Short mmCIF file of C-alpha atoms in Angstrom, two decimals:
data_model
loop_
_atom_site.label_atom_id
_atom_site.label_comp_id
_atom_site.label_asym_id
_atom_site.label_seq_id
_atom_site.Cartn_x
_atom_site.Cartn_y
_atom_site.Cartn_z
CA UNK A 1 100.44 96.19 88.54
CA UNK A 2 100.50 97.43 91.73
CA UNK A 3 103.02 95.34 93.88
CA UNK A 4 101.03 95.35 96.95
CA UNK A 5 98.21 93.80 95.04
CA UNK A 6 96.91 90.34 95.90
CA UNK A 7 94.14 87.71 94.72
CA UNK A 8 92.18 85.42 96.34
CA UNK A 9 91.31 82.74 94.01
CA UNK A 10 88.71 79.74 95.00
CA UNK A 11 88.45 76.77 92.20
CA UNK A 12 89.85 73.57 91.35
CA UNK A 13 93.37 74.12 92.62
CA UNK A 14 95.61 75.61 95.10
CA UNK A 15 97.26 74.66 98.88
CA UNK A 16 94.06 75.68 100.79
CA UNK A 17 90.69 73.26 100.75
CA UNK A 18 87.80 75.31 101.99
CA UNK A 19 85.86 73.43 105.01
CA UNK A 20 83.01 75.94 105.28
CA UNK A 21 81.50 79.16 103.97
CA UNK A 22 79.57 81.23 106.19
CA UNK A 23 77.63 84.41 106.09
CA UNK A 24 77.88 86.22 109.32
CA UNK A 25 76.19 88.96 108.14
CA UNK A 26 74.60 90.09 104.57
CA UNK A 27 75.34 88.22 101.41
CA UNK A 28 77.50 85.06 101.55
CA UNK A 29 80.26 84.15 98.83
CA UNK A 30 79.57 81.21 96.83
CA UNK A 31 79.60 77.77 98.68
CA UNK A 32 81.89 75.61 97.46
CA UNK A 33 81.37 72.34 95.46
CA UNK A 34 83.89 69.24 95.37
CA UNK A 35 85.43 71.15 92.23
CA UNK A 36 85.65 74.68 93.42
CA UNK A 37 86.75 74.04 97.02
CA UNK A 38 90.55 75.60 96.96
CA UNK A 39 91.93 78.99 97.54
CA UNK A 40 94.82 80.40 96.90
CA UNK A 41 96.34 83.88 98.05
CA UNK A 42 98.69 85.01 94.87
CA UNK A 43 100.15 88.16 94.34
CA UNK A 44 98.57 90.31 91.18
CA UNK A 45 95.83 89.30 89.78
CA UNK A 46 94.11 86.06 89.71
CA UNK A 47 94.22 84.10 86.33
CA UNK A 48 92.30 81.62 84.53
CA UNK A 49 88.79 80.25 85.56
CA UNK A 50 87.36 81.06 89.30
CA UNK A 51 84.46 80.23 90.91
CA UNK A 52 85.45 83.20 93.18
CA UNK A 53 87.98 86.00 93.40
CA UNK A 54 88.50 88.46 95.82
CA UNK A 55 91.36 91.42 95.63
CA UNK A 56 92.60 93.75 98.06
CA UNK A 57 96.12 95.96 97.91
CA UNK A 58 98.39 95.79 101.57
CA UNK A 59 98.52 99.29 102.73
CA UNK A 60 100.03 101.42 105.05
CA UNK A 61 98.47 101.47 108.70
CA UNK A 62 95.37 103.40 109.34
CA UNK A 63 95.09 103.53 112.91
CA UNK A 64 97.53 101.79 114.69
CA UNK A 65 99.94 104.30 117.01
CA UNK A 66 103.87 104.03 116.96
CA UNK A 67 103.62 102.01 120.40
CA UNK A 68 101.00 100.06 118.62
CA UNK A 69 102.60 99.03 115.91
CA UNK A 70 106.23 98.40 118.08
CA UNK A 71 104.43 95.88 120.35
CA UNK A 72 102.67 94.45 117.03
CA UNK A 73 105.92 94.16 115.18
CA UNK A 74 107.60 92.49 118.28
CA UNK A 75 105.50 89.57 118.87
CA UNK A 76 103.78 89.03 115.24
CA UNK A 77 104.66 86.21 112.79
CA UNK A 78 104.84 85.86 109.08
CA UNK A 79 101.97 83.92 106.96
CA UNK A 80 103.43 80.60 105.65
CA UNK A 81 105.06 78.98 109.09
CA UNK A 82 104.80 75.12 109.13
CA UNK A 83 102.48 74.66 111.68
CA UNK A 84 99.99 76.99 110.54
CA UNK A 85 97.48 74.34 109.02
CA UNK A 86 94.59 75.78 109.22
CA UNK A 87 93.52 79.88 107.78
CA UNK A 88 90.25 81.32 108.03
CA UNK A 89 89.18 84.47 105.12
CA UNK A 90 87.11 87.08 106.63
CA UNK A 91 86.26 89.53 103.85
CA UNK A 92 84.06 92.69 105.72
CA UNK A 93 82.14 95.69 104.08
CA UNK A 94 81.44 98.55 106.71
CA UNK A 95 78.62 100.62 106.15
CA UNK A 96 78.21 104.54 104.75
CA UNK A 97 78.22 105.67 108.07
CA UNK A 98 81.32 104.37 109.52
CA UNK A 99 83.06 105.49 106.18
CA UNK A 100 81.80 109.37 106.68
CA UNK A 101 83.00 109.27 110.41
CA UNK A 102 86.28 111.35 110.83
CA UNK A 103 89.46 110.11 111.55
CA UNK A 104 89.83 110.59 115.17
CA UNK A 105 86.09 109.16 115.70
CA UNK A 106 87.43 106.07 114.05
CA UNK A 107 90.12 105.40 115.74
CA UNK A 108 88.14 106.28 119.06
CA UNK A 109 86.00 103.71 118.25
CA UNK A 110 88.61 101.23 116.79
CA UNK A 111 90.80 101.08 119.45
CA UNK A 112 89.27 103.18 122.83
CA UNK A 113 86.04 101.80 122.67
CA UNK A 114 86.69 98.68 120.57
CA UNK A 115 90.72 97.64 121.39
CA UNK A 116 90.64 96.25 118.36
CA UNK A 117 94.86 95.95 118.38
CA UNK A 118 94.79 95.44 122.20
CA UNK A 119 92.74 92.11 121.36
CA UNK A 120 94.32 90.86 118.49
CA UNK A 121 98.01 91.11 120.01
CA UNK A 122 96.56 88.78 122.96
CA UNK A 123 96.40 86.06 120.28
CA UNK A 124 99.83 86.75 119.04
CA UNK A 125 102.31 84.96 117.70
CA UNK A 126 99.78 81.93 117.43
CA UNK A 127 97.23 83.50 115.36
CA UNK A 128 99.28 85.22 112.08
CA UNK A 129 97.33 87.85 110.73
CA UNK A 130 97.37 90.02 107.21
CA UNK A 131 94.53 92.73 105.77
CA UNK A 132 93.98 93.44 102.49
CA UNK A 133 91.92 96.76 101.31
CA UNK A 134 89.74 96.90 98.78
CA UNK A 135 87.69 99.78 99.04
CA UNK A 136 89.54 102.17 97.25
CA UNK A 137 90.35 99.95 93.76
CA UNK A 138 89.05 100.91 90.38
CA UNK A 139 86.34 98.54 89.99
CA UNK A 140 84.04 98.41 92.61
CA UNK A 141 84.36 95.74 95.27
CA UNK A 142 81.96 93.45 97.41
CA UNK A 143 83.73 94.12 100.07
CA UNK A 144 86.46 96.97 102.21
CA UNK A 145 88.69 94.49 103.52
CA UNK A 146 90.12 91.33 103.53
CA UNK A 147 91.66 89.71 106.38
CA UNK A 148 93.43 86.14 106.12
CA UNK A 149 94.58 84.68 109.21
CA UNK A 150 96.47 81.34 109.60
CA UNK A 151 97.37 79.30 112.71
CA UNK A 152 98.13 75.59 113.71
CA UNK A 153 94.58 73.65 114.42
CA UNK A 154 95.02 73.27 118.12
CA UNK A 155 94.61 76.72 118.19
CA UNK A 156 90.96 76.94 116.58
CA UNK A 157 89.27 76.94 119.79
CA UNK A 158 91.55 80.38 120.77
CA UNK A 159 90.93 81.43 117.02
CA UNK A 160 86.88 81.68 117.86
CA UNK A 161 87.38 83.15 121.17
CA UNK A 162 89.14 86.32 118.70
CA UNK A 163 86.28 86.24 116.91
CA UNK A 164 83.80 86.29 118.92
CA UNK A 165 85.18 89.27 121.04
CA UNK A 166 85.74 91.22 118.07
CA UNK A 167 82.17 90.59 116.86
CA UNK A 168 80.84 92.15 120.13
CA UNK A 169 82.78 95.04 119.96
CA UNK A 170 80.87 98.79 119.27
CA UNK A 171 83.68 98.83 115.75
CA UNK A 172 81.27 95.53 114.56
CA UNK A 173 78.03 97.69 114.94
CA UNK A 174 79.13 99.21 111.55
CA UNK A 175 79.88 96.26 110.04
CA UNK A 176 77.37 95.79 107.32
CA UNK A 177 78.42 92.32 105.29
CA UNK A 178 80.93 89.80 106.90
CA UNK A 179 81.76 86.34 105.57
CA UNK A 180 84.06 83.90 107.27
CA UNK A 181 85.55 80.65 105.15
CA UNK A 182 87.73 78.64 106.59
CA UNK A 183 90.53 76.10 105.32
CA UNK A 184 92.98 73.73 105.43
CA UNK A 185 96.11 73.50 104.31
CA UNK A 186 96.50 70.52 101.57
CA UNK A 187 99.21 71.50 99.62
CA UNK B 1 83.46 100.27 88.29
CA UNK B 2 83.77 101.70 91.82
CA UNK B 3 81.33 104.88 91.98
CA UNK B 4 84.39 106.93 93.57
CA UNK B 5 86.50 106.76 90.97
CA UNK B 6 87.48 110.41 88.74
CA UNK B 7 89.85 110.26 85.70
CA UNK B 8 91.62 113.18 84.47
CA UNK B 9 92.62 112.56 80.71
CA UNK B 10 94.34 115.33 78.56
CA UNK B 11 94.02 115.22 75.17
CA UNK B 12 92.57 117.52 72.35
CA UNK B 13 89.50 118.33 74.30
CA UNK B 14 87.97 118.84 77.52
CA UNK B 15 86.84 122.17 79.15
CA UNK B 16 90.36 122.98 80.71
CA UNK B 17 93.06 124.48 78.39
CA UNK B 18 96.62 123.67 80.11
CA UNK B 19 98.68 126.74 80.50
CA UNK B 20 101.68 125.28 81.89
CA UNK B 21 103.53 121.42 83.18
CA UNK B 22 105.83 122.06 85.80
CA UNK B 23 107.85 119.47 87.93
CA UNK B 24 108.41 120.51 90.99
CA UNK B 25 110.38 117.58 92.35
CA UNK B 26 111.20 114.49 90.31
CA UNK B 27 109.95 113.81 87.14
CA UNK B 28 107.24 116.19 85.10
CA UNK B 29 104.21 114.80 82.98
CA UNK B 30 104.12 115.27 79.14
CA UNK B 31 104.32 118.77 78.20
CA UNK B 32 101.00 119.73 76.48
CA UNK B 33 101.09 120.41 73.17
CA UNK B 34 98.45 122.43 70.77
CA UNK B 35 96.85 119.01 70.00
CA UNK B 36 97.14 117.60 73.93
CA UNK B 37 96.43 120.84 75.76
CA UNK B 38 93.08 120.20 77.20
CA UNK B 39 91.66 118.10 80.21
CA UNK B 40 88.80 116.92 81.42
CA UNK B 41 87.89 115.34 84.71
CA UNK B 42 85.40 112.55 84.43
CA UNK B 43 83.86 110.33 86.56
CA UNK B 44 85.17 106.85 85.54
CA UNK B 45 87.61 105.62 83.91
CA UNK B 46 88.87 107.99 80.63
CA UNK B 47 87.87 106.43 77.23
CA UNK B 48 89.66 107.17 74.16
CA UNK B 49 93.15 108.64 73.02
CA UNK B 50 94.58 110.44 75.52
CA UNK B 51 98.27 112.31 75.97
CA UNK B 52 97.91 111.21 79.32
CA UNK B 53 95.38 110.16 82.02
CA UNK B 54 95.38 110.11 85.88
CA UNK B 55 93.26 108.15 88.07
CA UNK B 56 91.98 108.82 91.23
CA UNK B 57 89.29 107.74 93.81
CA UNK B 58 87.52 109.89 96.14
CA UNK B 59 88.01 108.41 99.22
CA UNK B 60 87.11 108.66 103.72
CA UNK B 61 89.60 111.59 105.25
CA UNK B 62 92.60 109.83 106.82
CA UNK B 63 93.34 112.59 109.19
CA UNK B 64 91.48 115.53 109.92
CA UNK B 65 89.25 115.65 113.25
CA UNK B 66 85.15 115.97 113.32
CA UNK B 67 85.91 119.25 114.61
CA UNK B 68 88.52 120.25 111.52
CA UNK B 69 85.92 118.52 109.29
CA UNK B 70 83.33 120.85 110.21
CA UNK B 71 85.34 123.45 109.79
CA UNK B 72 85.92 122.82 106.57
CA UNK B 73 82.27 121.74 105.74
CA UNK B 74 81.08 124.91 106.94
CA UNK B 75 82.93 127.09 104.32
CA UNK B 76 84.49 125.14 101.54
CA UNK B 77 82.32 125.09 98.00
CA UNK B 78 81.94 122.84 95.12
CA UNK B 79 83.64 122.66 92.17
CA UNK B 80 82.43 124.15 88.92
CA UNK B 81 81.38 127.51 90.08
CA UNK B 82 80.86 129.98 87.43
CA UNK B 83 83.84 132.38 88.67
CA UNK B 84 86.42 129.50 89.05
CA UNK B 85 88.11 130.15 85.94
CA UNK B 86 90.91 128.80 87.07
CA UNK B 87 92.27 125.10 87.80
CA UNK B 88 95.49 123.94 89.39
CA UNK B 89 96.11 119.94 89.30
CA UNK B 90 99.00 118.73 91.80
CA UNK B 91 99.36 115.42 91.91
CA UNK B 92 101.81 114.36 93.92
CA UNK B 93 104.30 110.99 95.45
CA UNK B 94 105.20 110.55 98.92
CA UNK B 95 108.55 108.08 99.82
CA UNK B 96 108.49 104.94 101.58
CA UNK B 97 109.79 106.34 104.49
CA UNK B 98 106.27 108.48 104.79
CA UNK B 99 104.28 105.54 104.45
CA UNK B 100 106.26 103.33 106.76
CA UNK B 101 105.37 105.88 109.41
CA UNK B 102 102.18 105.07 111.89
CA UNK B 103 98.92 106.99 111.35
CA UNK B 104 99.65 108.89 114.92
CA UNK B 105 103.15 109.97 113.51
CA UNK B 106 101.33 110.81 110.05
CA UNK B 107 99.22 112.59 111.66
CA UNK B 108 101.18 114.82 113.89
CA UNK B 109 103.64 115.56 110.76
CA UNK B 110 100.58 116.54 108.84
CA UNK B 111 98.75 118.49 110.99
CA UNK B 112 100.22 119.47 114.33
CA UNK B 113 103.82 120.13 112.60
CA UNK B 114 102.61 120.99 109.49
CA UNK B 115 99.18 122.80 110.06
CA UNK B 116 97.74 121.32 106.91
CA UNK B 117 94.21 121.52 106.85
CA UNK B 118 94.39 125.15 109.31
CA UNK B 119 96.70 126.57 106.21
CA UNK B 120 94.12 125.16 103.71
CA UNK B 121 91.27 126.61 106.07
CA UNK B 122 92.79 129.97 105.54
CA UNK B 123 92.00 129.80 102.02
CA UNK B 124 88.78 128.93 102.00
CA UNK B 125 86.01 129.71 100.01
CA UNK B 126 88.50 131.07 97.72
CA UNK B 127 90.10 128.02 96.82
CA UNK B 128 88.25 124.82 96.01
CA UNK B 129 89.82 121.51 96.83
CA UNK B 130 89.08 118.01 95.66
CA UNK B 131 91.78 115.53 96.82
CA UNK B 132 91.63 111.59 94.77
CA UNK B 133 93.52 108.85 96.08
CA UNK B 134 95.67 106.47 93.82
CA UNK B 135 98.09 104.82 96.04
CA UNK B 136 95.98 101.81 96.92
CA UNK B 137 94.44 100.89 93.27
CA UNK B 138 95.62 97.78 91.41
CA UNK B 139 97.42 99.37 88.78
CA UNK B 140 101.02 100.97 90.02
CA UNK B 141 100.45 104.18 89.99
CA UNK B 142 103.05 107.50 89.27
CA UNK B 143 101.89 109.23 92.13
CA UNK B 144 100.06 108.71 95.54
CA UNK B 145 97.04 111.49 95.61
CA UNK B 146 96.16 113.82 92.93
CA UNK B 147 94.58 117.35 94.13
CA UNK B 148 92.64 119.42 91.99
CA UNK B 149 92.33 123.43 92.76
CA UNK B 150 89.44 125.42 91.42
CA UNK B 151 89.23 129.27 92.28
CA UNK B 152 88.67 133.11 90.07
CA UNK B 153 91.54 134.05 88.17
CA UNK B 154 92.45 137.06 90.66
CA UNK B 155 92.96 134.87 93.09
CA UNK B 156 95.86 133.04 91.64
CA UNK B 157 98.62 134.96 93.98
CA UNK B 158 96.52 133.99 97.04
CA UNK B 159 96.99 130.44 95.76
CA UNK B 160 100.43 131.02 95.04
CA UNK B 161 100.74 132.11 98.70
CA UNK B 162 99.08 128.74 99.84
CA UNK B 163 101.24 126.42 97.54
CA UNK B 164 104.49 128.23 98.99
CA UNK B 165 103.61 127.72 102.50
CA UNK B 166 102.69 124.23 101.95
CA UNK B 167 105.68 123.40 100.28
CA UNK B 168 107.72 124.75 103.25
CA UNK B 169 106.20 122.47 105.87
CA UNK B 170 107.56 119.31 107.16
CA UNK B 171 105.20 116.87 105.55
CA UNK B 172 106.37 118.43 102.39
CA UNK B 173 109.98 116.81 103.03
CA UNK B 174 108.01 113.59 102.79
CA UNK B 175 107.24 114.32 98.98
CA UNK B 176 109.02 112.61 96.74
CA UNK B 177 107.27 113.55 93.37
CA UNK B 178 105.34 116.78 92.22
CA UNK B 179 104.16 117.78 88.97
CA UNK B 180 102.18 121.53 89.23
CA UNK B 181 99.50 121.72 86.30
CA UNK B 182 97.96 125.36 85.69
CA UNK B 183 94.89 125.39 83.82
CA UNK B 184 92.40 127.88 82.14
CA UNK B 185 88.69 126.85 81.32
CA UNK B 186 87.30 127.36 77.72
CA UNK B 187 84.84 125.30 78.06
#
């Protein structure tokens, strides 16, 4: 097993209840019923019964500069703190033609054109963040990436404003499938 | 099964007769024997017996340019030409301390320190590449990126040449593991 593996696991149990499921764009997940309304995040594999599971491995960087990734690792926060009651899961497939794009066009449009780091570190330490990849497992996946964030409730309203500059960013043009689900913590 | 995804399985048949195992740095593979000494790459996962198998996916570049890239496109072949007799399999580990590094610092080791892809360049048509990516599937892996070699047997010194100056570059410090598989096809 790899160690940097990890499953996302919706059914009957685990510390997160799942409030909504929402297709931003393409194919939703599953909605959740009364039975199948946890998550959990576990490292490996998921076992046992699932009404969903979604994997992804924690990789190295693959645009983020030294100075990026200073200022990130100055300011960021580990998942699990107390306050952080509430998590949203946004898995995200980008399309063919952002994947044949070169490396520096990428990153021009990742961070340039998009500031994708410049705009998350705004909502630093508040809004914890981790990403998951997918895209280059075995089996093939619904989905590239995986990206679980967690923060306290009062900051939901700063959570959205995140979102919603990200979503109007030129990187988001190539997004092809995005689902958000968020949850509360329970357990 | 993700579409991306190669295997190469040796065993007691395949097109490719294996002339020689060498490690390089760290550990080797299995030494072929007259039962194991063939491989075959295969899209998918290897079925069946085999002395060994690596896995691989075919994956986005992580750091050449759009201007390197179309350098490359403009001369480099397929595999499976008639006159490529001849197969060289590297796969290869890099430490922690590589992959702790930031994609700009990656980069500049790689490429501007390292001249990978302008040594490679040199080399080309001659020499056919075909890099596969394990690092980031859910099974731990022995070794980060396998990279496959295809060229005419009188050629070999010229690909000598190429493996010696890569092996004296920077990024090379980075590598951890290297096993140096020489092939012949007979099938």
């Amino acid at each position: 097993m790899n160690p940097r593996l990890y499953s996302f696991a919706a059914g009957a149990t685990g510390p997160w209840r799942i409030l909504s499921t929402k297709a931003v764009r393409g194919e939703s997940l599953p909605s959740s019923t009364p039975t199948t309304n946890r998550l959990s995040l576990l490292p490996g594999e998921a076992k046992g019964e699932a009404a969903w599971t979604l994997r992804g491995v924690r990789s190295n960087e693959r645009y983020a500069t030294a100075a990026e990734k200073q200022k990130l690792a100055a300011v960021q926060e580990d998942l699990g703190r107390a306050e952080a009651d509430f998590a949203v899961l946004i898995p995200i497939r980008k399309s063919a033609a952002w994947w044949a794009l070169s490396q520096d066009e990428r990153r021009a449009i990742f961070e340039e054109q998009s500031r994708h780091t410049a705009i998350g570190l705004e909502y630093l330490p508040a809004i914890a963040r981790r990403l998951f990849h997918c895209r280059d497992l075995a089996t093939e996946e619904p989905f590239d990436f995986l990206t679980w964030f967690e923060f306290a409730h009062d900051h939901q309203s700063r959570f959205d404003q995140l979102l919603a500059r990200l979503r109007a960013t030129r990187e988001w043009s190539y997004v092809e499938r995005e689902v958000e689900v968020r949850l509360v913590r329970v357990g």
